Amino acid sequence: MKNLKFMFVGLLILVSACDDSFDPKSEFREQYVLSAVVQGNTKGLNIGVNAYLTKLYDVDGTNPYTNPDDPSIEGALVQILHRNNVYDMIMEKLPGQNERYNSDQIVYSTSFQSPRPGEDVGIRAVLADGTTLSSTIQLPRSLHFELNYPYVRGYTSNIDMSSFGSALTYRWKGSLEELYFPTLTLIYQQKIDGSWVTKRRDIPREILEDGTEVFPEYIYDYEMGFDYSAIDQIVESLGEGLADKSEIKLGSLFFKLTSLERNLANYYSSTNGFLDSYSIRLDEEVYTNISGGLGIFGAALSFEFDLAFDPSYTVSYGYSF
């Protein structure tokens, strides 16, 4: 997953009956919807958080698009709670960003220092009518990676694959309740007009016989492997068409694992169908963890592992070291 971006705008619709034998519409009850995701980092850097506040609405008939009124809520007091600190979220109107209603997008925003792995963070919204919505979550705990081979001098595929396997494999001690998004990126430099320019190339976990590149998706497992043959093909392709392959410098293999804590993992599962034997599927109702209303408050945390290249591996392709 190249970019983990979450925007939740609550739009839950109750429609009218079609006939006497099937009634998809229940009694309408006004409820509010609060949604926000904390995208933390392990470096303690400041992060920005956006929250979206809206309400359920009813329509005549079965077409939800007959509703002309944006259900977003303005003027609420929305706050992030972390380490005994309270951060007020400022309401903004993003011009023309709400395509559904051809209007401004209402968003509540603030910034604060990223919570550490395993820390709690809360959210609270108090509406003008006194209604209070709230939730508290815990960020994913720290993850530490192990490799299938020591790579003392850096990455190389020149190893005993009968003993260590045919893939560069990352392993970690995870949690059954969390969902993971792994990516591997080749960072390198190319000399262009006399200057070294840093570039990136995503690495697939495998390359099929027809040349199709297969990239990782979400997993509940605690390991991810990238075929040596796939890595080698990508590395070799960097020098294609170059008369002087020394104009390429290999930097590192950058592994990034984004972990979704259990609430966000459950929400993702409920809106994306079955993932595997551990997934949670709620067909009748989207997952919610908001007290006093509906919505999702979740967190994602990314962990990184940088692996340099073995000099002999780099030289074997004719690249600079």
Short mmCIF file of N, CA, C and O in Angstrom, two decimals, residues 135-206:
data_model
loop_
_atom_site.label_atom_id
_atom_site.label_comp_id
_atom_site.label_asym_id
_atom_site.label_seq_id
_atom_site.Cartn_x
_atom_site.Cartn_y
_atom_site.Cartn_z
N SER A 135 -14.61 7.99 21.96
CA SER A 135 -13.97 6.69 21.78
C SER A 135 -12.53 6.77 22.26
O SER A 135 -11.91 7.84 22.21
N THR A 136 -11.99 5.66 22.72
CA THR A 136 -10.59 5.56 23.11
C THR A 136 -10.00 4.31 22.49
O THR A 136 -10.62 3.24 22.52
N ILE A 137 -8.81 4.43 21.93
CA ILE A 137 -8.15 3.30 21.28
C ILE A 137 -6.70 3.20 21.76
O ILE A 137 -6.17 4.14 22.36
N GLN A 138 -6.08 2.09 21.46
CA GLN A 138 -4.67 1.88 21.79
C GLN A 138 -3.90 1.64 20.50
O GLN A 138 -4.29 0.81 19.67
N LEU A 139 -2.80 2.39 20.30
CA LEU A 139 -2.00 2.20 19.11
C LEU A 139 -1.36 0.82 19.10
O LEU A 139 -1.17 0.21 20.15
N PRO A 140 -1.03 0.31 17.90
CA PRO A 140 -0.34 -0.98 17.83
C PRO A 140 0.94 -0.96 18.65
O PRO A 140 1.60 0.07 18.78
N ARG A 141 1.30 -2.11 19.18
CA ARG A 141 2.54 -2.22 19.96
C ARG A 141 3.74 -2.34 19.02
O ARG A 141 3.59 -2.60 17.82
N SER A 142 4.93 -2.13 19.59
CA SER A 142 6.15 -2.13 18.79
C SER A 142 6.35 -3.47 18.07
O SER A 142 6.04 -4.53 18.63
N LEU A 143 6.87 -3.38 16.87
CA LEU A 143 7.20 -4.57 16.09
C LEU A 143 8.69 -4.56 15.77
O LEU A 143 9.26 -3.52 15.44
N HIS A 144 9.31 -5.72 15.89
CA HIS A 144 10.72 -5.87 15.57
C HIS A 144 10.86 -6.98 14.54
O HIS A 144 10.22 -8.03 14.65
N PHE A 145 11.71 -6.74 13.54
CA PHE A 145 11.79 -7.66 12.41
C PHE A 145 12.99 -8.60 12.51
O PHE A 145 14.05 -8.23 13.00
N GLU A 146 12.77 -9.80 12.02
CA GLU A 146 13.83 -10.78 11.84
C GLU A 146 13.85 -11.19 10.37
O GLU A 146 12.80 -11.26 9.73
N LEU A 147 15.06 -11.45 9.84
CA LEU A 147 15.20 -11.87 8.46
C LEU A 147 15.53 -13.35 8.39
O LEU A 147 16.04 -13.94 9.34
N ASN A 148 15.23 -13.94 7.25
CA ASN A 148 15.48 -15.37 7.08
C ASN A 148 16.97 -15.70 6.95
O ASN A 148 17.36 -16.87 7.04
N TYR A 149 17.81 -14.66 6.77
CA TYR A 149 19.25 -14.86 6.58
C TYR A 149 19.94 -13.66 7.20
O TYR A 149 19.41 -12.54 7.18
N PRO A 150 21.15 -13.83 7.78
CA PRO A 150 21.79 -12.71 8.49
C PRO A 150 22.22 -11.53 7.62
O PRO A 150 22.27 -10.40 8.10
N TYR A 151 22.54 -11.73 6.35
CA TYR A 151 22.95 -10.64 5.45
C TYR A 151 23.98 -9.72 6.12
O TYR A 151 23.79 -8.50 6.18
N VAL A 152 25.05 -10.31 6.59
CA VAL A 152 26.06 -9.56 7.33
C VAL A 152 26.64 -8.41 6.50
O VAL A 152 26.89 -7.31 7.01
N ARG A 153 26.84 -8.63 5.21
CA ARG A 153 27.41 -7.61 4.33
C ARG A 153 26.34 -6.86 3.54
O ARG A 153 26.65 -6.04 2.69
N GLY A 154 25.09 -7.14 3.81
CA GLY A 154 24.00 -6.52 3.07
C GLY A 154 23.28 -7.54 2.20
O GLY A 154 23.66 -8.73 2.13
N TYR A 155 22.25 -7.08 1.50
CA TYR A 155 21.43 -7.99 0.70
C TYR A 155 22.22 -8.61 -0.44
O TYR A 155 22.96 -7.94 -1.17
N THR A 156 22.01 -9.90 -0.62
CA THR A 156 22.49 -10.64 -1.78
C THR A 156 21.60 -11.85 -1.96
O THR A 156 21.07 -12.40 -0.98
N SER A 157 21.41 -12.26 -3.19
CA SER A 157 20.65 -13.48 -3.45
C SER A 157 21.58 -14.68 -3.63
O SER A 157 21.11 -15.79 -3.89
N ASN A 158 22.86 -14.43 -3.47
CA ASN A 158 23.85 -15.49 -3.59
C ASN A 158 24.00 -16.21 -2.25
O ASN A 158 24.99 -16.07 -1.53
N ILE A 159 22.97 -16.98 -1.90
CA ILE A 159 22.96 -17.71 -0.64
C ILE A 159 22.49 -19.14 -0.91
O ILE A 159 22.07 -19.47 -2.02
N ASP A 160 22.56 -19.97 0.11
CA ASP A 160 22.09 -21.34 0.00
C ASP A 160 20.57 -21.37 0.16
O ASP A 160 20.05 -21.42 1.27
N MET A 161 19.86 -21.33 -0.96
CA MET A 161 18.40 -21.26 -0.90
C MET A 161 17.78 -22.55 -0.41
O MET A 161 16.64 -22.55 0.08
N SER A 162 18.49 -23.65 -0.52
CA SER A 162 17.95 -24.91 -0.01
C SER A 162 17.84 -24.88 1.51
O SER A 162 17.03 -25.60 2.10
N SER A 163 18.64 -24.01 2.15
CA SER A 163 18.61 -23.88 3.60
C SER A 163 17.80 -22.69 4.08
O SER A 163 17.13 -22.75 5.12
N PHE A 164 17.86 -21.59 3.32
CA PHE A 164 17.25 -20.34 3.79
C PHE A 164 16.01 -19.91 3.00
O PHE A 164 15.42 -18.88 3.29
N GLY A 165 15.61 -20.70 2.00
CA GLY A 165 14.42 -20.37 1.23
C GLY A 165 14.73 -19.54 0.00
O GLY A 165 15.85 -19.05 -0.19
N SER A 166 13.72 -19.35 -0.83
CA SER A 166 13.90 -18.67 -2.11
C SER A 166 13.39 -17.23 -2.08
O SER A 166 13.21 -16.62 -3.13
N ALA A 167 13.15 -16.69 -0.89
CA ALA A 167 12.62 -15.33 -0.78
C ALA A 167 13.26 -14.59 0.39
O ALA A 167 13.58 -15.19 1.42
N LEU A 168 13.46 -13.30 0.19
CA LEU A 168 13.85 -12.41 1.29
C LEU A 168 12.62 -12.28 2.18
O LEU A 168 11.61 -11.70 1.78
N THR A 169 12.71 -12.81 3.40
CA THR A 169 11.53 -12.92 4.25
C THR A 169 11.69 -12.12 5.53
O THR A 169 12.70 -12.24 6.22
N TYR A 170 10.68 -11.30 5.81
CA TYR A 170 10.62 -10.51 7.04
C TYR A 170 9.62 -11.16 7.97
O TYR A 170 8.50 -11.50 7.57
N ARG A 171 9.99 -11.30 9.24
CA ARG A 171 9.09 -11.89 10.23
C ARG A 171 9.00 -10.97 11.44
O ARG A 171 9.95 -10.25 11.77
N TRP A 172 7.85 -11.01 12.11
CA TRP A 172 7.64 -10.18 13.30
C TRP A 172 6.64 -10.89 14.22
O TRP A 172 5.91 -11.78 13.80
N LYS A 173 6.64 -10.50 15.47
CA LYS A 173 5.68 -11.04 16.44
C LYS A 173 4.50 -10.09 16.51
O LYS A 173 4.57 -9.06 17.16
N GLY A 174 3.44 -10.44 15.83
CA GLY A 174 2.30 -9.55 15.72
C GLY A 174 1.16 -9.92 16.64
O GLY A 174 1.30 -10.72 17.57
N SER A 175 0.02 -9.31 16.38
CA SER A 175 -1.20 -9.54 17.15
C SER A 175 -2.28 -10.06 16.23
O SER A 175 -2.45 -9.58 15.10
N LEU A 176 -3.03 -11.03 16.71
CA LEU A 176 -4.10 -11.63 15.92
C LEU A 176 -5.16 -10.60 15.55
O LEU A 176 -5.86 -10.74 14.54
N GLU A 177 -5.29 -9.54 16.34
CA GLU A 177 -6.35 -8.55 16.11
C GLU A 177 -5.95 -7.47 15.13
O GLU A 177 -6.79 -6.66 14.73
N GLU A 178 -4.68 -7.41 14.75
CA GLU A 178 -4.21 -6.34 13.88
C GLU A 178 -4.12 -6.79 12.43
O GLU A 178 -4.02 -7.98 12.13
N LEU A 179 -4.15 -5.81 11.54
CA LEU A 179 -4.08 -6.04 10.11
C LEU A 179 -2.84 -5.34 9.59
O LEU A 179 -2.52 -4.22 10.01
N TYR A 180 -2.10 -5.98 8.65
CA TYR A 180 -0.82 -5.45 8.22
C TYR A 180 -0.78 -5.20 6.72
O TYR A 180 -1.30 -5.99 5.93
N PHE A 181 -0.10 -4.11 6.35
CA PHE A 181 0.12 -3.76 4.96
C PHE A 181 1.63 -3.65 4.74
O PHE A 181 2.25 -2.66 5.15
N PRO A 182 2.27 -4.65 4.11
CA PRO A 182 3.72 -4.60 3.89
C PRO A 182 4.08 -4.06 2.50
O PRO A 182 3.37 -4.32 1.52
N THR A 183 5.19 -3.32 2.42
CA THR A 183 5.73 -2.88 1.13
C THR A 183 7.24 -2.97 1.19
O THR A 183 7.85 -2.83 2.25
N LEU A 184 7.85 -3.20 0.02
CA LEU A 184 9.30 -3.21 -0.10
C LEU A 184 9.67 -2.28 -1.25
O LEU A 184 9.13 -2.42 -2.36
N THR A 185 10.57 -1.35 -0.99
CA THR A 185 10.96 -0.34 -1.99
C THR A 185 12.47 -0.35 -2.18
O THR A 185 13.23 -0.35 -1.21
N LEU A 186 12.88 -0.37 -3.45
CA LEU A 186 14.30 -0.26 -3.78
C LEU A 186 14.64 1.22 -3.91
O LEU A 186 14.05 1.94 -4.73
N ILE A 187 15.58 1.68 -3.10
CA ILE A 187 16.05 3.07 -3.17
C ILE A 187 17.41 3.06 -3.86
O ILE A 187 18.32 2.33 -3.45
N TYR A 188 17.55 3.85 -4.91
CA TYR A 188 18.80 3.88 -5.66
C TYR A 188 19.03 5.28 -6.20
O TYR A 188 18.18 6.18 -6.09
N GLN A 189 20.19 5.48 -6.80
CA GLN A 189 20.53 6.75 -7.42
C GLN A 189 20.93 6.54 -8.88
O GLN A 189 21.52 5.50 -9.22
N GLN A 190 20.60 7.50 -9.70
CA GLN A 190 21.01 7.47 -11.10
C GLN A 190 21.65 8.81 -11.45
O GLN A 190 21.15 9.87 -11.07
N LYS A 191 22.76 8.73 -12.16
CA LYS A 191 23.47 9.94 -12.55
C LYS A 191 22.82 10.53 -13.79
O LYS A 191 22.79 9.91 -14.85
N ILE A 192 22.26 11.73 -13.62
CA ILE A 192 21.56 12.40 -14.72
C ILE A 192 22.15 13.80 -14.87
O ILE A 192 22.13 14.59 -13.92
N ASP A 193 22.68 14.10 -16.07
CA ASP A 193 23.29 15.41 -16.35
C ASP A 193 24.34 15.77 -15.31
O ASP A 193 24.42 16.91 -14.83
N GLY A 194 25.12 14.77 -14.91
CA GLY A 194 26.22 15.02 -14.00
C GLY A 194 25.86 15.02 -12.53
O GLY A 194 26.75 15.14 -11.68
N SER A 195 24.58 14.86 -12.18
CA SER A 195 24.16 14.88 -10.78
C SER A 195 23.47 13.56 -10.42
O SER A 195 22.76 12.96 -11.24
N TRP A 196 23.70 13.12 -9.18
CA TRP A 196 23.07 11.89 -8.70
C TRP A 196 21.66 12.20 -8.21
O TRP A 196 21.46 13.04 -7.34
N VAL A 197 20.68 11.53 -8.79
CA VAL A 197 19.27 11.74 -8.48
C VAL A 197 18.73 10.49 -7.77
O VAL A 197 18.87 9.37 -8.28
N THR A 198 18.13 10.68 -6.61
CA THR A 198 17.57 9.56 -5.86
C THR A 198 16.23 9.12 -6.45
O THR A 198 15.36 9.96 -6.72
N LYS A 199 16.08 7.83 -6.65
CA LYS A 199 14.85 7.28 -7.21
C LYS A 199 14.37 6.11 -6.36
O LYS A 199 15.12 5.56 -5.55
N ARG A 200 13.15 5.71 -6.59
CA ARG A 200 12.55 4.59 -5.86
C ARG A 200 11.84 3.66 -6.84
O ARG A 200 11.30 4.11 -7.86
N ARG A 201 11.83 2.40 -6.50
CA ARG A 201 11.15 1.40 -7.33
C ARG A 201 10.50 0.38 -6.40
O ARG A 201 11.17 -0.25 -5.58
N ASP A 202 9.18 0.24 -6.49
CA ASP A 202 8.47 -0.73 -5.67
C ASP A 202 8.83 -2.15 -6.11
O ASP A 202 8.91 -2.45 -7.31
N ILE A 203 9.02 -3.02 -5.12
CA ILE A 203 9.40 -4.40 -5.39
C ILE A 203 8.18 -5.31 -5.24
O ILE A 203 7.52 -5.30 -4.18
N PRO A 204 7.84 -6.10 -6.25
CA PRO A 204 6.73 -7.06 -6.11
C PRO A 204 7.18 -8.26 -5.28
O PRO A 204 8.38 -8.54 -5.17
N ARG A 205 6.23 -8.95 -4.70
CA ARG A 205 6.60 -10.15 -3.93
C ARG A 205 6.93 -11.31 -4.87
O ARG A 205 7.65 -12.24 -4.48
N GLU A 206 6.43 -11.23 -6.10
CA GLU A 206 6.79 -12.22 -7.11
C GLU A 206 6.49 -11.66 -8.50
O GLU A 206 5.70 -10.74 -8.66
#
